PDB file of C-alpha atoms in Angstrom:
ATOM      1  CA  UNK A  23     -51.977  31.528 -54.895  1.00  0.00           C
ATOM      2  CA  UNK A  24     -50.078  29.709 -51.967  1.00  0.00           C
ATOM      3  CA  UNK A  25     -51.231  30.092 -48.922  1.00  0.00           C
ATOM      4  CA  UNK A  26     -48.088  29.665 -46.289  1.00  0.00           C
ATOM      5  CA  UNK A  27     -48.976  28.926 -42.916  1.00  0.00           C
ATOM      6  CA  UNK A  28     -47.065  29.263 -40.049  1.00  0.00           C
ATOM      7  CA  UNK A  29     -47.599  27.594 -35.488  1.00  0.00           C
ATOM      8  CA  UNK A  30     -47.646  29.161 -33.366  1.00  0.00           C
ATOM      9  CA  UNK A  31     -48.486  32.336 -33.685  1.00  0.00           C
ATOM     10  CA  UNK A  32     -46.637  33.466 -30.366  1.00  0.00           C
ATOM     11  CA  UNK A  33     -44.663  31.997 -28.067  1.00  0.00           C
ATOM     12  CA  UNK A  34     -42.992  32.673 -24.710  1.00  0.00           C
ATOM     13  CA  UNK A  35     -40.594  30.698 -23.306  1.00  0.00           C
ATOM     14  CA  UNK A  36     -37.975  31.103 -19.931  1.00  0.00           C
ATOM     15  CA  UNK A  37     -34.137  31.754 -21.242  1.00  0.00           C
ATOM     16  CA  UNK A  38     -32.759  28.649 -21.232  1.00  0.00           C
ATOM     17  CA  UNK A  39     -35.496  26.631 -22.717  1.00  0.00           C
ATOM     18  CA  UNK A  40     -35.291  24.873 -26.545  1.00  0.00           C
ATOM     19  CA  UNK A  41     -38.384  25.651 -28.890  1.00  0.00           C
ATOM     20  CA  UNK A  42     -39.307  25.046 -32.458  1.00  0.00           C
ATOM     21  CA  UNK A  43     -42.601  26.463 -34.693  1.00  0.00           C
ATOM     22  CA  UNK A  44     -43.437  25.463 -37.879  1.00  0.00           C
ATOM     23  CA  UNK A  45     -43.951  26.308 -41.627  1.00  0.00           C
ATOM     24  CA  UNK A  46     -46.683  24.594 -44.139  1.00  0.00           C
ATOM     25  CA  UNK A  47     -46.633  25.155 -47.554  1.00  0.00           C
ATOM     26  CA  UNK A  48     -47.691  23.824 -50.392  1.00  0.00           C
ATOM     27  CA  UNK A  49     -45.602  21.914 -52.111  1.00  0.00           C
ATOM     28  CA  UNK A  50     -46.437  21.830 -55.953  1.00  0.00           C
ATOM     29  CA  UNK A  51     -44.290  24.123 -57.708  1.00  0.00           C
ATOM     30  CA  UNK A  52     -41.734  24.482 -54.710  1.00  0.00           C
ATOM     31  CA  UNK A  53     -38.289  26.148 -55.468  1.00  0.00           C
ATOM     32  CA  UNK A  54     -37.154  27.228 -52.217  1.00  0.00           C
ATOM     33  CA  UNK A  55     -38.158  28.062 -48.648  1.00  0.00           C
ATOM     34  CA  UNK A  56     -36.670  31.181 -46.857  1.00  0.00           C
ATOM     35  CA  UNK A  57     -36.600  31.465 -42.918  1.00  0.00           C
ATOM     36  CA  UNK A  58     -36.111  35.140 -41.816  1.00  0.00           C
ATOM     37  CA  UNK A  59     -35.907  37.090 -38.428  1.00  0.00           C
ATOM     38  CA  UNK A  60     -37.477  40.178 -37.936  1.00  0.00           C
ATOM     39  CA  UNK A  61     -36.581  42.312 -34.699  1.00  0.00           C
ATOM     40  CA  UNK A  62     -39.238  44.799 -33.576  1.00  0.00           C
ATOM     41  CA  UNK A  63     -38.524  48.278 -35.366  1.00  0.00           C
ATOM     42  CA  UNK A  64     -35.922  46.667 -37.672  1.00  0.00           C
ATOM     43  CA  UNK A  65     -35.846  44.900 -41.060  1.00  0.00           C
ATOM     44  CA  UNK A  66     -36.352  41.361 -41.830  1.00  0.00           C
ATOM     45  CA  UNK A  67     -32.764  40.020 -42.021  1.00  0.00           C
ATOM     46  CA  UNK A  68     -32.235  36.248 -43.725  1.00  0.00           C
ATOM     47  CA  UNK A  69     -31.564  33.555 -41.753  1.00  0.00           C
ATOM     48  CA  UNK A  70     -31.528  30.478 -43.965  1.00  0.00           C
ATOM     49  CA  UNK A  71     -32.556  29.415 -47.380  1.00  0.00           C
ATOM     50  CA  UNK A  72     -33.437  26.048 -48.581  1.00  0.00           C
ATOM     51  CA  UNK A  73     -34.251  24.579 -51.766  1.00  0.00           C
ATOM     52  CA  UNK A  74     -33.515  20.937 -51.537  1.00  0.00           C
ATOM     53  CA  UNK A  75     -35.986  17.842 -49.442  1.00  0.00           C
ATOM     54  CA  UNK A  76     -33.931  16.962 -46.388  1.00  0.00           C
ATOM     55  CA  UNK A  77     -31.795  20.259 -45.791  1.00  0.00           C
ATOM     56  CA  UNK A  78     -30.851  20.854 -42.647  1.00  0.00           C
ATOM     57  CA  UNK A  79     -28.900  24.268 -42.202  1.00  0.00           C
ATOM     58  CA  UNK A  80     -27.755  25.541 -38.916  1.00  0.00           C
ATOM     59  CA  UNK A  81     -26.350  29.609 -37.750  1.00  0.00           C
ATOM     60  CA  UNK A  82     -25.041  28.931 -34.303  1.00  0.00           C
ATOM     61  CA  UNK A  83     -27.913  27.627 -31.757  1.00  0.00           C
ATOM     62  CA  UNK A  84     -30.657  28.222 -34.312  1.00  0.00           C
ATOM     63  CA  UNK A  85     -31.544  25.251 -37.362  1.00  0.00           C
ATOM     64  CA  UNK A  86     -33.845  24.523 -39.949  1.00  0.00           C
ATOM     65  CA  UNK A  87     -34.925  21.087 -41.880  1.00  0.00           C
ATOM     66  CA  UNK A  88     -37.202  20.936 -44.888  1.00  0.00           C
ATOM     67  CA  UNK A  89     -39.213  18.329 -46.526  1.00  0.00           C
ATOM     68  CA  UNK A  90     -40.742  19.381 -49.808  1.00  0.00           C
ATOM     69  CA  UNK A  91     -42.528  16.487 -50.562  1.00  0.00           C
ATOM     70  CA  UNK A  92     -44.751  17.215 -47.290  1.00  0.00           C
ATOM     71  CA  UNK A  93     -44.572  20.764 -47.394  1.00  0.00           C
ATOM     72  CA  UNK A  94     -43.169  21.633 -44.101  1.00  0.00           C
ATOM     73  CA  UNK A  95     -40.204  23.450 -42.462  1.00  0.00           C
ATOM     74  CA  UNK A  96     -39.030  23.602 -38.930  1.00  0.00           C
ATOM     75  CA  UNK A  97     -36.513  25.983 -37.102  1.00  0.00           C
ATOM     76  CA  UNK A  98     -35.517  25.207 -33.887  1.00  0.00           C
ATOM     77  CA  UNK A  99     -33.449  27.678 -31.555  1.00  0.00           C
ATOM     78  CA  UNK A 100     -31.651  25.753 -28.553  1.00  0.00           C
ATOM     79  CA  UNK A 101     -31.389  27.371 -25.503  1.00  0.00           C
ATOM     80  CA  UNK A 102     -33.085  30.149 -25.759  1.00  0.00           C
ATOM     81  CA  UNK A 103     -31.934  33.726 -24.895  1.00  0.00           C
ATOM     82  CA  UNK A 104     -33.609  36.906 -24.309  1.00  0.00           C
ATOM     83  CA  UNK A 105     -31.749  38.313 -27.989  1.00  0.00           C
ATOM     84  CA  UNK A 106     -33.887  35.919 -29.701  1.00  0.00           C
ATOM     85  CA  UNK A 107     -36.795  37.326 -29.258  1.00  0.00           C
ATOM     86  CA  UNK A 108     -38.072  38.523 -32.586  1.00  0.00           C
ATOM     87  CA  UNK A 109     -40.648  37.494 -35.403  1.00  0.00           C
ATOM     88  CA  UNK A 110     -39.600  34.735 -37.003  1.00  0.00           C
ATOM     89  CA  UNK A 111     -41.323  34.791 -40.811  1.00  0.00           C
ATOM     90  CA  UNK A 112     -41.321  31.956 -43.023  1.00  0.00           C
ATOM     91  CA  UNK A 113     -41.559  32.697 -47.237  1.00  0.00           C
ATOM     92  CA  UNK A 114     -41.819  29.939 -49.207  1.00  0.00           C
ATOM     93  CA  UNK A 115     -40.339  30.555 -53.272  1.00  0.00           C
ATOM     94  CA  UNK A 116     -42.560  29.131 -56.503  1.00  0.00           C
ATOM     95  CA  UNK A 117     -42.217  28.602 -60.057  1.00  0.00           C
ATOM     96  CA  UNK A 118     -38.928  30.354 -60.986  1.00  0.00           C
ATOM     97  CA  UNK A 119     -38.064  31.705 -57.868  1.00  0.00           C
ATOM     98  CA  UNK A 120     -39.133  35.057 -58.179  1.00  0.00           C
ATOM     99  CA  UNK A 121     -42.444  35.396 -56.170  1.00  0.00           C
ATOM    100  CA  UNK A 122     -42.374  35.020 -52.450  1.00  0.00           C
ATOM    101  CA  UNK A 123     -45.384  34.344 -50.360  1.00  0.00           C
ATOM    102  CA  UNK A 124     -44.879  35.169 -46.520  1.00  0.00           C
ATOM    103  CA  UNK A 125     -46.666  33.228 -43.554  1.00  0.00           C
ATOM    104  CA  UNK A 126     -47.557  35.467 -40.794  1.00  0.00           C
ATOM    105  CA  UNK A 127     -44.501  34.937 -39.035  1.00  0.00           C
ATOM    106  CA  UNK A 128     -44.222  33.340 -34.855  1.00  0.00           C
ATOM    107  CA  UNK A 129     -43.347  36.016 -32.474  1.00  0.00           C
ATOM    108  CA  UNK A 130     -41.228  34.728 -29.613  1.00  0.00           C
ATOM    109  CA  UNK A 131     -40.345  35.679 -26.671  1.00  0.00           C
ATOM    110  CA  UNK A 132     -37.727  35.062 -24.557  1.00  0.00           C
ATOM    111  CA  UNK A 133     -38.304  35.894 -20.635  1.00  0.00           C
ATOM    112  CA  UNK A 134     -34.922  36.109 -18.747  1.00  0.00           C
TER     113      UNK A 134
ATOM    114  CA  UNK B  30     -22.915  48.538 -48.776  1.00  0.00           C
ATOM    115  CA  UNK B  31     -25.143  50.738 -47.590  1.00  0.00           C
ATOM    116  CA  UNK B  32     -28.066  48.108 -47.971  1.00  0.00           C
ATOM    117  CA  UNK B  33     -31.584  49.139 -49.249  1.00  0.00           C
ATOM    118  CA  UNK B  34     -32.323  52.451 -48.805  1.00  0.00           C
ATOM    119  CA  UNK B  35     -35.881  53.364 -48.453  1.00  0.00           C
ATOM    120  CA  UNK B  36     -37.310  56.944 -47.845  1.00  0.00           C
ATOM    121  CA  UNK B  37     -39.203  58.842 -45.602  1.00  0.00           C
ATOM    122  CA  UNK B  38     -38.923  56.355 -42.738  1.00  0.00           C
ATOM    123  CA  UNK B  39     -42.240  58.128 -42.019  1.00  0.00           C
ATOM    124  CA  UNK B  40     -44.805  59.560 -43.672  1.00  0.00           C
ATOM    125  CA  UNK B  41     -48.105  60.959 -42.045  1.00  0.00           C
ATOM    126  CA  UNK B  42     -50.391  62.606 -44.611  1.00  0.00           C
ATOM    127  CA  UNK B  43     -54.142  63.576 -45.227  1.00  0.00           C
ATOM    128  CA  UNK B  44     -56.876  61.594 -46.999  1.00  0.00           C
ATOM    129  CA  UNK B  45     -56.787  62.826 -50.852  1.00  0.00           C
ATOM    130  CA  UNK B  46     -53.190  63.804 -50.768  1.00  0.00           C
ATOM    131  CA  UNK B  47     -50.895  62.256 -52.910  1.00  0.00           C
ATOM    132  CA  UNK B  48     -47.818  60.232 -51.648  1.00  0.00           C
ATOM    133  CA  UNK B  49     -44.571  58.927 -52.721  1.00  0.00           C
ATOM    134  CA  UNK B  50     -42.322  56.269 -51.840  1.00  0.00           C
ATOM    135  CA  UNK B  51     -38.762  56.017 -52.790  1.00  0.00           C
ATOM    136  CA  UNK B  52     -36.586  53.003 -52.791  1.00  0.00           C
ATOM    137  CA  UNK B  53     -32.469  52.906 -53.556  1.00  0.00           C
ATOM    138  CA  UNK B  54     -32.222  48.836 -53.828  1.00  0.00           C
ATOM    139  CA  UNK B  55     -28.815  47.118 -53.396  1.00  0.00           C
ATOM    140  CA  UNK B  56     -26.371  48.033 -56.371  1.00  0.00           C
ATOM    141  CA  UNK B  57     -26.081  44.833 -58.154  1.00  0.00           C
ATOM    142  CA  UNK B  58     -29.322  43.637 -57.454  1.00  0.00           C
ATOM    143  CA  UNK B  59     -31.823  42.767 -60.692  1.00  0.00           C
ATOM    144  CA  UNK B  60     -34.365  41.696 -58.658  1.00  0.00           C
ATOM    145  CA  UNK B  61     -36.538  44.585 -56.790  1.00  0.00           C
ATOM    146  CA  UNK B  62     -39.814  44.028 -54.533  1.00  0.00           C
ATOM    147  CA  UNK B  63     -42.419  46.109 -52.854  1.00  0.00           C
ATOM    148  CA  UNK B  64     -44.443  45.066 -50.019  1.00  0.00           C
ATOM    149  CA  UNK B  65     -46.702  46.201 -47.220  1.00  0.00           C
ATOM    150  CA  UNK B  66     -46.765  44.865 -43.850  1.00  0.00           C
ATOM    151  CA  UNK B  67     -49.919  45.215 -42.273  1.00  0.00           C
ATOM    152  CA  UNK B  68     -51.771  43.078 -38.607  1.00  0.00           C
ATOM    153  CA  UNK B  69     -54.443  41.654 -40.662  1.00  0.00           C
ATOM    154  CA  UNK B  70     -51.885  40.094 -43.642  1.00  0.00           C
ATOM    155  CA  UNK B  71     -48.757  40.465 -42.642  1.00  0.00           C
ATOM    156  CA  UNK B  72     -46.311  40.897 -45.350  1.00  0.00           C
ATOM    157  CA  UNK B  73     -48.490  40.747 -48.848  1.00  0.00           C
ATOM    158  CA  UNK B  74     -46.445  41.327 -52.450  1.00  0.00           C
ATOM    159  CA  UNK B  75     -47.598  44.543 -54.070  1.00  0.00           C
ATOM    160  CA  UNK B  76     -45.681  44.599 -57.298  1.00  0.00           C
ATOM    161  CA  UNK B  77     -41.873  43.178 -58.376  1.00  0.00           C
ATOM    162  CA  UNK B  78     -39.392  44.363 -61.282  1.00  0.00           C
ATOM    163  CA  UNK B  79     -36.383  42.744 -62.849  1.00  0.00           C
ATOM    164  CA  UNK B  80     -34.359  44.622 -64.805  1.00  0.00           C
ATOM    165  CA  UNK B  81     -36.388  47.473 -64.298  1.00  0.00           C
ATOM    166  CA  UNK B  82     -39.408  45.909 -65.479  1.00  0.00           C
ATOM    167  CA  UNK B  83     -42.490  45.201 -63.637  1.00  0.00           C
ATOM    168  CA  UNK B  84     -43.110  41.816 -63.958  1.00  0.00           C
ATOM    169  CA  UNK B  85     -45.762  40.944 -61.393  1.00  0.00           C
ATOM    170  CA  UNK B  86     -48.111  43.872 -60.146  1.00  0.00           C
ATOM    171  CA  UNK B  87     -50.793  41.552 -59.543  1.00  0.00           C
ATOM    172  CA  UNK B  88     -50.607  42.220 -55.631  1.00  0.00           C
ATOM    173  CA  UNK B  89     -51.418  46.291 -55.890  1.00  0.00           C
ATOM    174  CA  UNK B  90     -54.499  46.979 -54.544  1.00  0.00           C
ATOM    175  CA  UNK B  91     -56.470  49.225 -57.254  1.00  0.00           C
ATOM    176  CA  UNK B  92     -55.682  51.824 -59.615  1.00  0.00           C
ATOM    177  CA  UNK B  93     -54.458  54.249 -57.138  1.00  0.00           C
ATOM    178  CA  UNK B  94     -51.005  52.343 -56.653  1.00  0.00           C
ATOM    179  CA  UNK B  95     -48.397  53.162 -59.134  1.00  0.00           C
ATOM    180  CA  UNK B  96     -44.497  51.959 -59.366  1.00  0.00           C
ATOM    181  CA  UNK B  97     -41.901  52.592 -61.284  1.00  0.00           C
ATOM    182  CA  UNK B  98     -38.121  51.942 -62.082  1.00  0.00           C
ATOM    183  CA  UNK B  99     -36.388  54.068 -64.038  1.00  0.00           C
ATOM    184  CA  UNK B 100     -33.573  53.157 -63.818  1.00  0.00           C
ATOM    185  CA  UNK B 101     -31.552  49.994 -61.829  1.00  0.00           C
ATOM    186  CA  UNK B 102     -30.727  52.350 -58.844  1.00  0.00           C
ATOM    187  CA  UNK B 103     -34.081  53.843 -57.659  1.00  0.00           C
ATOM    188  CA  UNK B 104     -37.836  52.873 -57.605  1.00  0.00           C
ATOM    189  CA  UNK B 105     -40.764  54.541 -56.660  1.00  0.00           C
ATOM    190  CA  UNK B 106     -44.056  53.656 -54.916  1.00  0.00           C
ATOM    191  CA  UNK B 107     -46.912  56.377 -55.452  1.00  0.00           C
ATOM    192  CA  UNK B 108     -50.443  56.180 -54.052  1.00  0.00           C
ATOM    193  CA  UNK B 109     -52.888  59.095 -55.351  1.00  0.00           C
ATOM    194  CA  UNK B 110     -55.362  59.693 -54.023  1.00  0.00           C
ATOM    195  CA  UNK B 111     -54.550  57.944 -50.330  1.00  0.00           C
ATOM    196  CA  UNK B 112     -56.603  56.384 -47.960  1.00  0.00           C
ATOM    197  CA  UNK B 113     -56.874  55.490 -44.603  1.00  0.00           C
ATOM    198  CA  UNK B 114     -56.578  51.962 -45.229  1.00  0.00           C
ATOM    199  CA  UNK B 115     -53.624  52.233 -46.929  1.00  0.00           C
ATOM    200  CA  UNK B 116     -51.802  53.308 -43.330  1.00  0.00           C
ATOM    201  CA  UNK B 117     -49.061  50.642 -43.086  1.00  0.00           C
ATOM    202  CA  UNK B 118     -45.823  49.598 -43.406  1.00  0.00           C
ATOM    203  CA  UNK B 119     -43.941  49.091 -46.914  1.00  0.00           C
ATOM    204  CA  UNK B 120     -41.032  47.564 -47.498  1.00  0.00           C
ATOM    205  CA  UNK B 121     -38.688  47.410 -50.258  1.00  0.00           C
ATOM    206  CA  UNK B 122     -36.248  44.594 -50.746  1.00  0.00           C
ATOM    207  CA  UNK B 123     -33.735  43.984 -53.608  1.00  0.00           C
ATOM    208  CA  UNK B 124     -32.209  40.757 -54.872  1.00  0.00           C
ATOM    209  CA  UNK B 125     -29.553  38.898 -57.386  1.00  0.00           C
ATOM    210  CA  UNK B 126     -30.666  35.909 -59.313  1.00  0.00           C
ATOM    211  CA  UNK B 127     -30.149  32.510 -58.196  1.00  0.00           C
ATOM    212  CA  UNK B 128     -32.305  29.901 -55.942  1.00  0.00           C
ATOM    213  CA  UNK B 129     -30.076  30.444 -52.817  1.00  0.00           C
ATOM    214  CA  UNK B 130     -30.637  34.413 -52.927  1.00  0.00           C
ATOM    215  CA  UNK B 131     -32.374  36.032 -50.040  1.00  0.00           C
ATOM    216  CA  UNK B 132     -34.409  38.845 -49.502  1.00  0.00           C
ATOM    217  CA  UNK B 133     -32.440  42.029 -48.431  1.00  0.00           C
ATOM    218  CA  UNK B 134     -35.201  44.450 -47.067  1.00  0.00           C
ATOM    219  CA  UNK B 135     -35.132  48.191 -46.503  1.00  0.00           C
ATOM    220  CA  UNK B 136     -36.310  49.521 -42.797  1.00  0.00           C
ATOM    221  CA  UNK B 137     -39.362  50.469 -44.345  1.00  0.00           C
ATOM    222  CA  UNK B 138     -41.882  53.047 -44.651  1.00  0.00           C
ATOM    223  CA  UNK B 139     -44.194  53.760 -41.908  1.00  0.00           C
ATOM    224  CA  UNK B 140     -47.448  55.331 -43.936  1.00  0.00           C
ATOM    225  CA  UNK B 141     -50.003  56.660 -41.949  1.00  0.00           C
ATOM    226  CA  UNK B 142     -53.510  58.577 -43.590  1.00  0.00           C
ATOM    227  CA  UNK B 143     -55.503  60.675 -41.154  1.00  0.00           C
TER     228      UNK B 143
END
């Protein structure tokens, strides 16, 4: 079983203000590492997906790298704004990309 | 597309009672997941199906939780007899095969036992 961590576990941070959190995973048997954002009485929604060591994907001010041979992934949101907030969860994809194991997710929160 | 369609959106019932989930994935989609969202573990896998056929129920609990797909348009979720631990959240999500495929999620059933 993996066991996906993600840091912090909460965050608050002034509009305005850059911030990143973190996803471990193991990496044996990696196939791909989802980042999702989950607004509060909504649905998780996707934000990026990444299968290969050294992506880098970016959606506007938010981006994502991965390194699979350390088992990490970062997402970084620049300038933050008040719309971010949300729980940002992390899943990372074994074997043949069928089961996906959730971290705990980082709730942030933007103050205006 | 209407998305994943999950019903009730809430569901408050008594220990005992039997309860019923129902989930309409994504038309297309092969690939259909339940899960349940709870403080202590966050999201945890309960059960997936492709093709309409479970292929990993290791994640349900005990012998009370049932699913089915009968078909590649509709899935249920059935807990008898429920609990009061088994007040959470479950989601549904749907996908299509490939390694860049996300999740799509349902908004989820809100289960509460009294």
């Amino acid at each position: 079983i993996l066991n996906v961590e993600q840091s912090p576990q909460s965050l608050h941070v002034q509009e305005g203000d850059s911030t990143n959190f973190t996803c471990s995973f193991p990496s044996s048997n990696f196939y791909a590492l989802h980042w999702y954002r989950w607004e509060t009485a909504k649905s998780p929604e996707a934000l990026f997906v990444m299968t290969l060591n050294g992506d880098e994907k970016k959606k506007g001010r938010i981006s994502a790298t991965l390194n699979t041979k350390e088992g990490y992934s970062y997402l970084y949101i620049k300038g933050s704004q008040p719309e971010d907030s949300a729980t940002y969860l992390c899943a990372s994809v074994e074997g043949q990309g069928f089961s996906f194991i959730f971290g705990k997710g980082t709730r942030l929160l933007v103050k205006p | 597309d209407a998305g994943v369609i999950q019903s009730p959106r809430h569901e408050v019932t008594e220990m005992g009672q039997e309860v019923t989930l129902r989930c309409k994935p994504i038309s297309g989609h092969d690939y259909l997941f339940w899960y349940r969202q709870t403080m202590m573990r966050g999201l945890e896998l309960l059960i997936y199906f492709n093709n309409n056929v479970p292929i990993d129920d290791s994640g349900m609990p005990e012998d009370r939780f049932s699913a089915k797909m009968p078909n590649a348009s509709f899935s249920t979720l059935k807990i008898q007899p429920s609990e009061p631990r088994d007040s959470a959240v479950y989601f549904c999500a749907s996908r299509v095969r490939g390694p860049n495929s996300p999740l799509h999620f349902g908004n989820g059933t809100r289960l509460t036992v009294t």
